[in-house]
Each structure stands twice: as C-alpha cells, then as structure tokens.
C-alpha cells in the first residue's frame, strides 16, 4: 500500500510495476512486481527487466511519465534496452 492523493475517501492504493508483451494487436502481462512505500523504483525496474530477459527478448520498453528519472533512464541504458518514456508536462 502506498499513500497518495486523496480520491473520494481513499488515501492509500496498491501500486504495481508490470511488464507486458505487446505484439501487433495482442497484449499480455508477463510479470507483476508489487511496489511498496519503501520500494526503490530503480530496483523494481531492474528486477522486471531481469525477469523479462529470462523469458523473452526485449525489443523496446515503453514507460509512463513516472519513470522519467535519471536513475531509471540510466538503468535502461546499462541494461542495453531501447526505451520510450513519456515526459512529464512542465507545470509553469
């Protein structure tokens, strides 16, 4: 459970990092890693990449804007994977 923004009487939520395979029109989940309040994003990402490599050849990784950090981008480079990460909107 992770504390987040309050939404209609909720303060906590479950958070997961998933690795999905997308091929043409099909998609299925290869793995799910729970994320806790004390989890380090870098370790979670590294773990799912290593897990995926045990089962498939990674073509390209696509990520939401929450993964747009120097450490995570470096992890992708270190692991030699191609990646596309959404960039957070500038809140000026």
Tab-separated table of C-alpha atoms in Angstrom:
chain	number	residue	atom	x	y	z
A	1	UNK	CA	0.000	0.000	0.000
A	2	UNK	CA	1.173	3.480	-0.870
A	3	UNK	CA	-0.185	6.767	0.443
A	4	UNK	CA	-1.220	9.036	-2.399
A	5	UNK	CA	-3.558	11.873	-3.300
A	6	UNK	CA	-6.973	11.560	-1.682
A	7	UNK	CA	-9.678	10.493	-4.102
A	8	UNK	CA	-13.249	10.077	-2.893
A	9	UNK	CA	-12.489	8.922	0.678
A	10	UNK	CA	-9.363	6.936	-0.225
A	11	UNK	CA	-5.847	7.710	0.904
A	12	UNK	CA	-3.946	4.530	0.084
A	13	UNK	CA	-3.679	2.402	-3.031
A	14	UNK	CA	-1.987	-0.695	-4.351
A	15	UNK	CA	0.851	0.008	-6.751
A	16	UNK	CA	2.408	-2.425	-9.214
A	17	UNK	CA	5.075	-2.387	-11.879
A	18	UNK	CA	4.007	-4.660	-14.724
A	19	UNK	CA	5.839	-5.923	-17.748
A	20	UNK	CA	3.579	-6.563	-20.699
A	21	UNK	CA	4.263	-8.079	-24.080
A	22	UNK	CA	2.738	-6.170	-26.978
A	23	UNK	CA	2.754	-7.813	-30.387
A	24	UNK	CA	0.638	-6.279	-33.122
A	25	UNK	CA	-2.928	-6.294	-31.733
A	26	UNK	CA	-2.226	-8.614	-28.795
A	27	UNK	CA	-1.020	-7.818	-25.283
A	28	UNK	CA	-0.493	-9.963	-22.222
A	29	UNK	CA	1.183	-9.483	-18.860
A	30	UNK	CA	4.452	-11.333	-18.394
A	31	UNK	CA	5.115	-10.243	-14.818
A	32	UNK	CA	3.865	-8.109	-11.946
A	33	UNK	CA	6.051	-6.656	-9.219
A	34	UNK	CA	4.389	-5.023	-6.188
A	35	UNK	CA	5.672	-1.577	-5.241
A	36	UNK	CA	5.596	-0.582	-1.577
A	37	UNK	CA	6.172	2.792	0.076
A	38	UNK	CA	9.779	1.819	0.842
A	39	UNK	CA	10.443	0.305	-2.614
A	40	UNK	CA	13.150	1.892	-4.710
A	41	UNK	CA	11.908	2.445	-8.279
A	42	UNK	CA	15.357	1.705	-9.649
A	43	UNK	CA	15.455	-1.750	-8.034
A	44	UNK	CA	11.908	-2.575	-9.161
A	45	UNK	CA	12.671	-1.625	-12.783
A	46	UNK	CA	15.949	-3.554	-12.737
A	47	UNK	CA	14.135	-6.599	-11.333
A	48	UNK	CA	11.399	-6.639	-14.009
A	49	UNK	CA	13.970	-6.193	-16.799
A	50	UNK	CA	15.979	-9.150	-15.493
A	51	UNK	CA	12.808	-11.231	-15.123
A	52	UNK	CA	11.709	-10.420	-18.673
A	53	UNK	CA	15.124	-11.335	-20.067
A	54	UNK	CA	14.771	-14.813	-18.576
A	55	UNK	CA	11.666	-15.371	-20.721
A	56	UNK	CA	11.777	-13.144	-23.809
A	57	UNK	CA	13.992	-10.972	-25.992
A	58	UNK	CA	13.160	-7.362	-25.146
A	59	UNK	CA	12.514	-5.271	-28.248
A	60	UNK	CA	11.656	-1.907	-26.712
A	61	UNK	CA	10.416	-0.696	-23.336
A	62	UNK	CA	7.588	1.862	-23.145
A	63	UNK	CA	7.030	3.678	-19.833
A	64	UNK	CA	4.711	6.201	-18.235
A	65	UNK	CA	5.972	9.621	-17.133
A	66	UNK	CA	6.540	8.384	-13.562
A	67	UNK	CA	9.611	6.553	-14.889
A	68	UNK	CA	11.193	9.733	-16.293
A	69	UNK	CA	14.122	9.928	-13.857
A	70	UNK	CA	17.850	9.990	-14.484
A	71	UNK	CA	18.377	6.805	-12.467
A	72	UNK	CA	15.766	4.796	-14.351
A	73	UNK	CA	16.885	6.046	-17.764
A	74	UNK	CA	20.441	5.058	-16.805
A	75	UNK	CA	19.153	1.590	-15.810
A	76	UNK	CA	17.689	1.142	-19.302
A	77	UNK	CA	20.988	2.213	-20.879
A	78	UNK	CA	23.011	-0.010	-18.506
A	79	UNK	CA	20.814	-2.974	-19.436
A	80	UNK	CA	21.209	-2.220	-23.145
A	81	UNK	CA	17.486	-1.902	-23.883
A	82	UNK	CA	15.783	0.528	-26.242
A	83	UNK	CA	13.169	2.618	-24.476
A	84	UNK	CA	10.500	5.284	-24.894
A	85	UNK	CA	9.449	7.213	-21.794
A	86	UNK	CA	6.672	9.810	-21.620
A	87	UNK	CA	7.951	13.187	-20.442
A	88	UNK	CA	6.023	14.917	-17.643
A	89	UNK	CA	4.211	18.097	-18.620
A	90	UNK	CA	6.004	21.268	-17.496
A	91	UNK	CA	3.890	22.864	-14.760
A	92	UNK	CA	4.867	26.531	-15.262
